[in-house]
Tab-separated table of C-alpha atoms in Angstrom:
chain	number	residue	atom	x	y	z
A	1	MET	CA	-10.839	-1.576	3.620
A	2	GLN	CA	-10.598	-3.930	0.625
A	3	ILE	CA	-8.802	-3.335	-2.668
A	4	LYS	CA	-9.282	-5.524	-5.729
A	5	ILE	CA	-6.950	-5.303	-8.751
A	6	LEU	CA	-8.297	-6.665	-12.047
A	7	ASN	CA	-6.469	-7.221	-15.358
A	8	PHE	CA	-3.378	-5.273	-14.369
A	9	GLY	CA	-0.262	-6.416	-16.276
A	10	PRO	CA	0.341	-10.074	-15.348
A	11	ILE	CA	-2.538	-10.028	-12.844
A	12	LYS	CA	-6.051	-11.227	-13.617
A	13	LYS	CA	-7.325	-10.727	-10.062
A	14	PHE	CA	-5.652	-9.763	-6.802
A	15	GLU	CA	-7.552	-8.981	-3.582
A	16	PHE	CA	-6.198	-7.203	-0.484
A	17	ASP	CA	-8.038	-7.110	2.824
A	18	LEU	CA	-6.433	-4.181	4.607
A	19	SER	CA	-8.282	-4.942	7.820
A	20	LYS	CA	-5.526	-7.531	8.353
A	21	ASP	CA	-2.383	-6.390	10.158
A	22	LEU	CA	0.094	-8.738	8.464
A	23	ILE	CA	-0.341	-9.484	4.761
A	24	VAL	CA	2.295	-11.715	3.177
A	25	THR	CA	2.104	-12.548	-0.530
A	26	TYR	CA	3.869	-15.652	-1.831
A	27	GLY	CA	4.295	-16.873	-5.396
A	28	ILE	CA	6.827	-17.572	-8.113
A	29	ASN	CA	8.908	-14.848	-9.763
A	30	ASN	CA	7.395	-12.485	-12.327
A	31	ILE	CA	3.814	-13.319	-11.377
A	32	GLY	CA	2.713	-9.876	-10.174
A	33	LYS	CA	3.480	-9.597	-6.432
A	34	SER	CA	5.402	-6.323	-6.782
A	35	TYR	CA	2.793	-4.948	-9.190
A	36	ALA	CA	0.083	-5.613	-6.621
A	37	ILE	CA	1.692	-4.007	-3.569
A	38	THR	CA	2.874	-1.042	-5.649
A	39	VAL	CA	-0.678	-0.368	-6.861
A	40	VAL	CA	-1.981	-0.471	-3.284
A	41	TYR	CA	0.819	1.788	-2.047
A	42	LEU	CA	0.179	4.435	-4.723
A	43	LEU	CA	-3.590	4.361	-4.230
A	44	LEU	CA	-3.288	4.847	-0.474
A	45	LYS	CA	-0.585	7.477	-0.869
A	46	HIS	CA	-2.772	9.706	-3.022
A	47	LEU	CA	-5.926	9.175	-0.977
A	48	LEU	CA	-4.003	10.159	2.156
A	49	GLY	CA	-2.463	13.102	0.329
A	50	ILE	CA	-5.761	14.893	-0.352
A	51	GLN	CA	-5.881	18.101	1.676
A	52	PRO	CA	-9.324	18.737	3.270
A	53	MET	CA	-8.909	22.487	2.728
A	54	HIS	CA	-8.937	21.932	-1.045
A	55	ILE	CA	-12.090	19.810	-1.204
A	56	GLY	CA	-14.506	22.735	-1.531
A	57	GLU	CA	-12.508	24.240	-4.399
A	58	PHE	CA	-12.446	20.963	-6.344
A	59	ILE	CA	-16.125	20.309	-5.710
A	60	ARG	CA	-17.088	23.678	-7.202
A	61	HIS	CA	-15.033	22.789	-10.261
A	62	ALA	CA	-16.387	19.235	-10.619
A	63	VAL	CA	-19.983	19.724	-9.455
A	64	THR	CA	-21.031	22.801	-11.384
A	65	ASP	CA	-24.105	24.955	-10.761
A	66	GLU	CA	-25.532	23.685	-14.045
A	67	LYS	CA	-25.339	20.041	-12.930
A	68	LEU	CA	-26.941	20.893	-9.611
A	69	LYS	CA	-29.676	22.971	-11.266
A	70	ASN	CA	-30.556	20.016	-13.497
A	71	LEU	CA	-30.780	17.772	-10.442
A	72	GLU	CA	-32.756	20.343	-8.442
A	73	ALA	CA	-35.226	20.716	-11.306
A	74	ARG	CA	-35.923	16.985	-11.248
A	75	ILE	CA	-36.463	16.755	-7.492
A	76	ASP	CA	-38.401	19.959	-6.791
A	77	LYS	CA	-41.626	18.050	-6.296
A	78	ASP	CA	-44.064	17.297	-3.531
A	79	SER	CA	-43.107	13.665	-3.182
A	80	GLU	CA	-40.073	11.787	-1.937
A	81	ARG	CA	-37.530	10.823	-4.580
A	82	ASP	CA	-34.521	8.497	-4.653
A	83	ILE	CA	-31.553	10.559	-5.912
A	84	THR	CA	-28.814	8.036	-5.024
A	85	ASN	CA	-27.490	7.654	-8.570
A	86	GLU	CA	-27.254	11.403	-9.164
A	87	ILE	CA	-25.443	12.038	-5.862
A	88	ASN	CA	-23.097	9.072	-6.421
A	89	ASN	CA	-22.177	10.424	-9.849
A	90	MET	CA	-21.359	13.838	-8.407
A	91	CYS	CA	-19.276	12.334	-5.594
A	92	GLY	CA	-17.401	10.360	-8.244
A	93	LEU	CA	-16.736	13.530	-10.236
A	94	THR	CA	-15.370	15.136	-7.070
A	95	LEU	CA	-12.954	12.263	-6.380
A	96	GLN	CA	-11.920	12.368	-10.028
A	97	ALA	CA	-10.939	16.009	-9.655
A	98	LEU	CA	-9.359	15.580	-6.216
A	99	PHE	CA	-6.698	12.953	-6.802
A	100	LEU	CA	-6.787	11.060	-10.092
A	101	ASN	CA	-4.532	13.436	-12.037
A	102	ASN	CA	-1.796	12.923	-9.451
A	103	LEU	CA	-2.439	9.176	-9.401
A	104	GLU	CA	-2.104	9.075	-13.208
A	105	ASP	CA	1.308	10.734	-13.007
A	106	SER	CA	2.447	8.253	-10.346
A	107	PHE	CA	1.292	5.257	-12.357
A	108	LYS	CA	3.029	6.509	-15.503
A	109	ASN	CA	6.238	7.233	-13.570
A	110	THR	CA	6.142	3.756	-12.059
A	111	PHE	CA	4.638	1.428	-14.669
A	112	GLY	CA	5.169	3.295	-17.943
A	113	PRO	CA	2.533	3.841	-20.669
A	114	PHE	CA	-1.005	2.826	-19.736
A	115	GLU	CA	-1.210	0.726	-22.887
A	116	ASP	CA	1.362	-1.627	-21.299
A	117	LEU	CA	-0.818	-2.129	-18.208
A	118	LYS	CA	-3.448	-4.219	-19.971
A	119	ASN	CA	-3.761	-7.843	-18.931
A	120	HIS	CA	-0.867	-9.573	-20.689
A	121	ARG	CA	-2.997	-12.605	-21.562
A	122	SER	CA	-6.451	-11.241	-22.363
A	123	GLY	CA	-5.656	-7.675	-23.410
A	124	ARG	CA	-8.418	-6.372	-21.110
A	125	THR	CA	-7.968	-2.961	-19.517
A	126	PRO	CA	-7.287	-2.698	-15.778
A	127	ILE	CA	-9.911	-1.932	-13.148
A	128	LEU	CA	-9.242	-1.070	-9.509
A	129	GLN	CA	-12.074	-1.632	-7.033
A	130	LEU	CA	-11.974	-0.106	-3.567
A	131	ASN	CA	-14.417	-0.850	-0.780
A	132	ILE	CA	-13.748	1.729	1.925
A	133	PHE	CA	-16.080	1.714	4.938
A	134	ASN	CA	-18.885	0.404	2.693
A	135	HIS	CA	-18.237	3.104	0.083
A	136	SER	CA	-17.436	1.569	-3.303
A	137	ILE	CA	-15.057	3.156	-5.835
A	138	HIS	CA	-14.322	1.603	-9.243
A	139	LEU	CA	-11.449	3.091	-11.249
A	140	GLY	CA	-10.888	2.236	-14.907
A	141	ILE	CA	-7.484	2.605	-16.568
A	142	GLY	CA	-7.634	3.312	-20.296
A	143	LYS	CA	-5.943	6.318	-21.839
A	144	THR	CA	-6.488	7.962	-18.451
A	145	ILE	CA	-7.680	6.861	-15.010
A	146	ARG	CA	-11.381	7.537	-14.529
A	147	VAL	CA	-13.955	6.926	-11.805
A	148	LYS	CA	-16.220	4.376	-13.486
A	149	ARG	CA	-18.548	4.071	-10.525
A	150	PHE	CA	-18.888	5.472	-7.017
A	151	SER	CA	-21.396	4.348	-4.406
A	152	LEU	CA	-22.033	5.869	-1.001
A	153	ASP	CA	-22.533	3.579	1.965
A	154	LYS	CA	-26.284	4.311	2.000
A	155	PRO	CA	-28.959	5.413	-0.504
A	156	VAL	CA	-29.916	9.093	-0.708
A	157	PHE	CA	-33.493	10.362	-0.760
A	158	PHE	CA	-34.916	13.833	-1.292
A	159	HIS	CA	-37.850	14.578	1.020
A	160	PRO	CA	-40.188	17.533	0.476
A	161	SER	CA	-40.367	18.280	4.207
A	162	THR	CA	-39.697	21.806	5.446
A	163	ASN	CA	-37.356	20.409	8.115
A	164	ASN	CA	-34.930	23.114	9.233
A	165	HIS	CA	-32.045	20.658	8.934
A	166	LEU	CA	-30.302	20.331	5.575
A	167	TYR	CA	-30.143	16.536	5.884
A	168	GLN	CA	-30.153	13.675	8.354
A	169	TYR	CA	-29.139	10.039	8.233
A	170	ASP	CA	-29.561	6.770	10.046
A	171	GLU	CA	-28.314	3.222	9.541
A	172	VAL	CA	-30.189	2.707	6.279
A	173	ARG	CA	-30.391	6.020	4.380
A	174	TYR	CA	-29.563	9.711	3.936
A	175	THR	CA	-32.504	12.109	3.732
A	176	LEU	CA	-32.139	15.605	2.250
A	177	PHE	CA	-34.466	18.450	3.231
A	178	ILE	CA	-33.848	21.405	0.927
A	179	ASN	CA	-37.350	22.917	0.919
A	180	ALA	CA	-36.852	24.746	4.202
A	181	PRO	CA	-38.684	28.109	4.467
A	182	GLY	CA	-36.769	30.873	2.719
A	183	ASN	CA	-34.682	28.489	0.589
A	184	ASP	CA	-34.607	29.824	-2.970
A	185	ASN	CA	-33.087	27.899	-5.862
A	186	GLY	CA	-29.608	29.198	-5.049
A	187	ALA	CA	-29.871	27.980	-1.460
A	188	LYS	CA	-31.153	24.583	-2.631
A	189	ILE	CA	-28.217	24.196	-5.015
A	190	GLU	CA	-25.754	25.170	-2.313
A	191	GLY	CA	-27.445	22.710	0.047
A	192	LEU	CA	-26.852	19.883	-2.435
A	193	ARG	CA	-23.211	20.907	-2.772
A	194	ILE	CA	-22.761	21.002	1.005
A	195	PHE	CA	-24.165	17.476	1.290
A	196	ILE	CA	-21.774	16.169	-1.388
A	197	THR	CA	-18.853	17.988	0.242
A	198	ASP	CA	-19.676	16.468	3.624
A	199	ARG	CA	-19.870	12.940	2.212
A	200	VAL	CA	-16.544	13.137	0.366
A	201	GLN	CA	-14.818	14.830	3.287
A	202	GLU	CA	-16.172	12.270	5.753
A	203	LEU	CA	-14.866	9.406	3.595
A	204	LEU	CA	-11.394	10.921	3.323
A	205	GLU	CA	-11.288	11.669	7.062
A	206	LYS	CA	-12.137	8.028	7.794
A	207	ILE	CA	-9.206	6.895	5.653
A	208	GLN	CA	-6.851	9.362	7.316
A	209	ASP	CA	-8.122	8.344	10.758
A	210	GLU	CA	-7.337	4.723	9.877
A	211	ILE	CA	-3.835	5.126	8.369
A	212	GLU	CA	-1.122	7.294	9.915
A	213	ASP	CA	1.536	7.130	7.196
A	214	LEU	CA	2.991	4.872	4.489
A	215	TYR	CA	6.537	3.508	4.176
A	216	PHE	CA	7.840	1.539	1.184
A	217	LEU	CA	11.013	-0.568	1.319
A	218	PRO	CA	11.726	-2.008	-2.147
A	219	ALA	CA	13.809	-5.021	-3.093
A	220	SER	CA	17.574	-4.364	-3.390
A	221	ARG	CA	17.328	-1.883	-0.522
A	222	SER	CA	21.057	-1.820	0.165
A	223	GLY	CA	22.121	-1.144	-3.423
A	224	LEU	CA	19.550	1.602	-3.819
A	225	TYR	CA	20.612	3.275	-0.592
A	226	THR	CA	24.345	3.019	-1.277
A	227	GLY	CA	23.912	4.337	-4.801
A	228	SER	CA	21.642	7.197	-3.796
A	229	ALA	CA	23.865	8.164	-0.850
A	230	SER	CA	26.823	8.361	-3.226
A	231	PHE	CA	24.951	10.694	-5.544
A	232	PHE	CA	23.697	13.119	-2.883
A	233	PRO	CA	27.076	14.952	-2.647
A	234	ILE	CA	27.297	15.043	-6.447
A	235	PHE	CA	23.837	16.606	-6.747
A	236	ALA	CA	24.752	19.114	-4.048
A	237	GLU	CA	27.914	20.179	-5.879
A	238	LEU	CA	26.089	20.360	-9.208
A	239	SER	CA	23.417	22.580	-7.673
A	240	LYS	CA	26.136	25.013	-6.505
A	241	LYS	CA	27.561	25.223	-10.032
A	242	ARG	CA	24.306	25.084	-11.976
A	243	THR	CA	24.908	28.473	-13.632
A	244	HIS	CA	28.049	27.045	-15.251
A	245	ILE	CA	26.449	23.830	-16.545
A	246	GLN	CA	25.859	24.163	-20.284
A	247	GLN	CA	24.755	20.659	-21.268
A	248	LYS	CA	21.429	19.045	-20.475
A	249	ILE	CA	21.581	16.467	-17.658
A	250	GLU	CA	19.086	13.588	-17.932
A	251	LEU	CA	17.557	12.296	-14.735
A	252	PRO	CA	17.599	8.491	-14.320
A	253	ALA	CA	14.256	6.715	-14.621
A	254	MET	CA	12.987	5.664	-11.196
A	255	SER	CA	9.645	4.290	-10.048
A	256	GLU	CA	7.798	6.430	-7.530
A	257	PRO	CA	7.955	3.941	-4.608
A	258	ILE	CA	11.743	3.734	-5.019
A	259	ALA	CA	12.008	7.522	-5.199
A	260	ASP	CA	9.879	7.764	-2.049
A	261	TYR	CA	12.141	5.227	-0.315
A	262	ILE	CA	15.264	7.242	-1.114
A	263	LEU	CA	13.625	10.510	-0.076
A	264	ARG	CA	12.503	8.947	3.203
A	265	LEU	CA	16.037	7.846	4.009
A	266	SER	CA	17.271	11.341	3.215
A	267	GLU	CA	14.953	12.649	5.977
A	268	ILE	CA	16.964	10.872	8.696
A	269	ASN	CA	18.750	13.383	10.913
A	270	GLY	CA	19.890	11.136	13.751
A	271	ARG	CA	16.941	11.720	16.060
A	272	THR	CA	15.253	8.465	17.001
A	273	THR	CA	11.507	7.909	16.934
A	274	THR	CA	9.518	9.194	19.878
A	275	LYS	CA	7.775	5.845	20.416
A	276	LYS	CA	9.709	3.655	22.855
A	277	ALA	CA	8.187	0.423	21.491
A	278	PHE	CA	9.701	1.118	18.064
A	279	ARG	CA	13.107	1.960	19.535
A	280	ASP	CA	13.004	-1.289	21.509
A	281	ILE	CA	12.110	-3.316	18.412
A	282	ALA	CA	14.938	-1.707	16.428
A	283	GLY	CA	17.299	-2.489	19.325
A	284	HIS	CA	16.126	-6.108	19.372
A	285	LEU	CA	16.849	-6.416	15.646
A	286	GLU	CA	20.287	-4.873	16.102
A	287	LYS	CA	21.191	-7.111	19.039
A	288	LYS	CA	19.731	-10.438	17.894
A	289	ILE	CA	20.459	-10.317	14.158
A	290	LEU	CA	22.912	-7.555	13.226
A	291	LYS	CA	25.144	-7.972	16.305
A	292	GLY	CA	25.819	-4.261	16.205
A	293	GLU	CA	24.202	-0.840	16.058
A	294	ILE	CA	22.896	1.177	13.122
A	295	GLY	CA	23.762	4.856	13.519
A	296	PHE	CA	23.773	8.025	11.463
A	297	ASP	CA	26.720	10.242	10.564
A	298	PRO	CA	25.354	13.831	10.565
A	299	VAL	CA	28.390	15.158	8.662
A	300	LYS	CA	28.371	12.646	5.802
A	301	LYS	CA	24.596	12.208	6.183
A	302	ARG	CA	24.871	8.448	5.890
A	303	LEU	CA	23.877	5.396	7.870
A	304	THR	CA	26.688	3.644	9.737
A	305	TYR	CA	27.213	0.274	11.394
A	306	SER	CA	29.141	-0.303	14.635
A	307	PRO	CA	29.810	-4.000	15.376
A	308	GLU	CA	29.357	-4.967	19.002
A	309	TYR	CA	32.510	-5.231	21.134
A	310	SER	CA	34.391	-2.805	18.891
A	311	HIS	CA	34.912	0.919	18.354
A	312	LEU	CA	34.542	0.693	14.569
A	313	VAL	CA	32.079	2.909	12.724
A	314	LEU	CA	31.611	1.452	9.247
A	315	ASP	CA	30.015	2.907	6.135
A	316	MET	CA	27.356	0.754	4.435
A	317	SER	CA	29.762	0.103	1.565
A	318	SER	CA	32.087	-1.713	4.004
A	319	VAL	CA	29.654	-4.106	5.699
A	320	SER	CA	28.296	-7.544	4.853
A	321	SER	CA	25.355	-7.947	2.482
A	322	MET	CA	23.174	-9.042	5.418
A	323	VAL	CA	23.934	-5.894	7.399
A	324	SER	CA	23.528	-3.566	4.420
A	325	GLU	CA	20.215	-5.173	3.433
A	326	LEU	CA	18.731	-5.028	6.938
A	327	SER	CA	20.063	-1.576	7.829
A	328	PRO	CA	17.360	0.348	5.931
A	329	ILE	CA	14.664	-1.688	7.730
A	330	VAL	CA	16.272	-0.847	11.076
A	331	ALA	CA	16.618	2.812	10.036
A	332	PHE	CA	12.931	3.089	9.130
A	333	ILE	CA	11.889	1.608	12.487
A	334	LYS	CA	14.473	3.500	14.538
A	335	TYR	CA	14.413	6.952	12.915
A	336	LEU	CA	11.329	7.358	10.727
A	337	LEU	CA	8.394	5.316	11.993
A	338	VAL	CA	5.608	7.402	13.544
A	339	ARG	CA	2.575	6.147	15.439
A	340	GLY	CA	-0.136	8.572	16.424
A	341	GLU	CA	-3.855	7.913	16.649
A	342	ALA	CA	-3.884	5.955	13.372
A	343	THR	CA	-1.855	3.003	12.034
A	344	PRO	CA	1.412	3.259	10.081
A	345	VAL	CA	1.657	0.883	7.100
A	346	ILE	CA	4.996	-0.544	5.957
A	347	PHE	CA	5.416	-2.249	2.558
A	348	ILE	CA	8.495	-4.515	2.332
A	349	GLU	CA	9.577	-6.449	-0.747
A	350	GLU	CA	11.515	-9.658	-0.112
A	351	PRO	CA	12.793	-8.956	3.419
A	352	GLU	CA	14.707	-12.269	3.324
A	353	ALA	CA	17.190	-11.072	0.675
A	354	HIS	CA	20.815	-11.966	1.580
A	355	LEU	CA	19.750	-13.445	4.925
A	356	HIS	CA	20.723	-16.854	6.294
A	357	PRO	CA	17.628	-18.905	7.266
A	358	GLU	CA	18.430	-18.349	10.949
A	359	ALA	CA	18.299	-14.566	10.429
A	360	GLN	CA	15.083	-14.871	8.412
A	361	VAL	CA	13.401	-16.667	11.299
A	362	LYS	CA	14.523	-14.011	13.779
A	363	LEU	CA	13.335	-11.268	11.432
A	364	VAL	CA	9.842	-12.782	11.449
A	365	GLU	CA	9.797	-12.419	15.232
A	366	VAL	CA	10.612	-8.722	14.786
A	367	PHE	CA	7.753	-8.340	12.309
A	368	VAL	CA	5.285	-9.853	14.770
A	369	LYS	CA	6.544	-7.449	17.455
A	370	LEU	CA	5.853	-4.571	15.046
A	371	VAL	CA	2.328	-5.825	14.423
A	372	LYS	CA	1.693	-6.040	18.158
A	373	ALA	CA	3.052	-2.482	18.505
A	374	GLY	CA	0.344	-1.221	16.138
A	375	VAL	CA	2.032	-1.378	12.712
A	376	LYS	CA	0.432	-2.855	9.591
A	377	LEU	CA	2.872	-4.838	7.401
A	378	ILE	CA	2.403	-5.725	3.720
A	379	ILE	CA	5.168	-8.053	2.511
A	380	THR	CA	6.163	-10.113	-0.518
A	381	SER	CA	8.342	-13.163	0.019
A	382	HIS	CA	9.936	-16.201	-1.629
A	383	SER	CA	11.063	-17.695	1.685
A	384	ASN	CA	9.719	-20.980	3.019
A	385	TYR	CA	11.505	-20.135	6.290
A	386	ILE	CA	9.398	-17.003	6.699
A	387	PHE	CA	6.275	-18.986	5.793
A	388	ASN	CA	7.029	-21.810	8.238
A	389	LYS	CA	8.029	-19.519	11.113
A	390	LEU	CA	4.792	-17.552	10.733
A	391	ASN	CA	2.984	-20.890	10.668
A	392	ASN	CA	4.599	-21.928	13.944
A	393	LEU	CA	3.634	-18.613	15.531
A	394	VAL	CA	0.020	-19.155	14.398
A	395	ILE	CA	-0.011	-22.664	15.914
A	396	LYS	CA	1.565	-21.327	19.113
A	397	LYS	CA	-1.065	-18.527	19.113
A	398	ASP	CA	1.612	-15.832	19.246
A	399	LEU	CA	0.119	-14.617	15.950
A	400	SER	CA	-3.642	-14.595	15.513
A	401	ILE	CA	-4.832	-15.944	12.188
A	402	ASP	CA	-7.529	-13.247	12.401
A	403	CYS	CA	-4.885	-10.568	11.749
A	404	TYR	CA	-2.640	-12.597	9.374
A	405	SER	CA	-3.447	-12.920	5.685
A	406	PRO	CA	-1.171	-15.414	3.850
A	407	ILE	CA	-1.859	-14.871	0.139
A	408	ILE	CA	-0.751	-17.147	-2.684
A	409	LEU	CA	-0.613	-15.728	-6.223
A	410	LYS	CA	-1.006	-18.499	-8.800
A	411	GLU	CA	-0.711	-18.534	-12.574
A	412	THR	CA	-3.727	-19.264	-14.806
A	413	GLU	CA	-4.273	-19.082	-18.554
A	414	LYS	CA	-5.710	-15.568	-18.187
A	415	GLY	CA	-3.179	-14.217	-15.715
A	416	SER	CA	-2.367	-14.675	-12.045
A	417	ILE	CA	-5.082	-14.942	-9.398
A	418	SER	CA	-4.689	-14.482	-5.658
A	419	HIS	CA	-6.411	-16.284	-2.844
A	420	VAL	CA	-5.912	-16.527	0.892
A	421	MET	CA	-4.373	-19.864	1.881
A	422	ALA	CA	-6.533	-22.150	3.990
A	423	ALA	CA	-5.736	-22.028	7.709
A	424	ASP	CA	-6.883	-23.628	10.966
A	425	ASP	CA	-5.474	-24.392	14.434
A	426	LEU	CA	-2.681	-26.406	12.796
A	427	GLY	CA	-1.509	-23.430	10.762
A	428	VAL	CA	-1.639	-22.480	7.104
A	429	GLU	CA	-1.751	-25.050	4.331
A	430	ASP	CA	1.420	-24.814	2.225
A	431	GLU	CA	0.368	-24.114	-1.359
A	432	ASN	CA	3.655	-22.566	-2.448
A	433	PHE	CA	6.776	-24.409	-1.283
A	434	LEU	CA	5.630	-27.988	-0.610
A	435	GLU	CA	5.431	-29.029	-4.269
A	436	THR	CA	9.048	-27.968	-4.911
A	437	ALA	CA	10.200	-29.721	-1.731
A	438	ASP	CA	8.425	-32.918	-2.806
A	439	THR	CA	9.972	-32.673	-6.275
A	440	LEU	CA	13.473	-32.345	-4.814
A	441	TYR	CA	12.872	-35.275	-2.461
A	442	GLU	CA	11.655	-37.476	-5.310
A	443	GLU	CA	14.633	-36.390	-7.419
A	444	ARG	CA	16.984	-37.322	-4.567
A	445	GLU	CA	15.358	-40.762	-4.190
A	446	LEU	CA	15.632	-41.367	-7.923
A	447	ILE	CA	19.341	-40.419	-7.914
A	448	LEU	CA	20.014	-42.735	-4.968
A	449	ASP	CA	18.129	-45.598	-6.646
A	450	THR	CA	20.147	-45.076	-9.814
A	451	LEU	CA	23.427	-45.100	-7.905
A	452	ASN	CA	22.438	-48.230	-5.997
A	453	ASN	CA	21.500	-49.997	-9.232
A	454	GLN	CA	24.848	-49.054	-10.728
A	455	LEU	CA	26.647	-50.523	-7.712
A	456	ASP	CA	24.611	-53.731	-7.991
A	457	ASP	CA	25.618	-54.062	-11.677
A	458	GLN	CA	29.333	-53.870	-10.884
């Protein structure tokens, strides 16, 4: 599955290859890394959220009898006809009805007015391109979000045969047979609708078979959790006294991924995940980095931290910044992460925040363990320690470059553009941190030369 983001805010072009299991995006501040992973998260969230039971209802609304009658009138002939464009258009209308209204709301809640989403440099309107199992979906963002183009994985042909099957397909094409004996116009129209329903449903089932669930851990995880945990009791008390509240209470503005993060944490009830591999990875993180255990207080409904070799049970407001920043990551792995037949996907912004380089390096080892346990990770980072540790694991062959996608987002005159960094048996070429390191080294040499010259002049 590939997703391409064009002309979105600061981004000119950003490409994700979701066949990779570990995607790490590097780049300077304010260049579009968070924009990119947020777009991908929201797209996947709403595609996964489509309920198969509702597809038929939406198709009847989007693909009307009139549209199908017009198509049927054009193909009711004695010769084969290519109807790919007509079927693609109707599949696009169906997807439009199925999920784009909800996606619009999410984008507005997260990014603000659509007018502000235009490319900051060129003023061009955003386009999102999805290639999903050889199906192509192009979404345009203007005043609304619309399906600009949809393409099935194969062309569609009408055949005048009286084959008793409605349709069949092989590696190169779909063939519709709607002239079966006894098929009146109503049956032909319903046959077309069934074919469209099957194609859309098959596409959505493939996505849902590929991805189990989504988890988003934003930057400033600790502050968001501490703040939200403090407000939960307040909201509870307000709800009890809502009949006595006379004044309007404004809700704080919050992007949807952050709201999802807080809601996810509120789902924790103290029961650990059923998958032993995830419990072991969480335990490794606790033992090797946190030097203590992350727990859950069922009375206060808050995460706790118990340092090793002590009987203390500390609230997140009483622990170090390193512990409070890593605790939500541990909590997601330990209490929330689910792995069934499909793959869970975790988005993490800046996992290195508040961590000493030694802890950053150990955290990378945890991430690789998660990947090997069947989790897909999508990360943004400013850390050369994370970059170099991943590089060492690639060289050591503990991390296959076939499943690792190191992306650099670079500024251009028309907005930022992403590309995958070059890699071989010696690791990934540093296109992000090396220039700054060289600049600092040259600055140091210049300072030392100046000081030496001053000593010589004395």
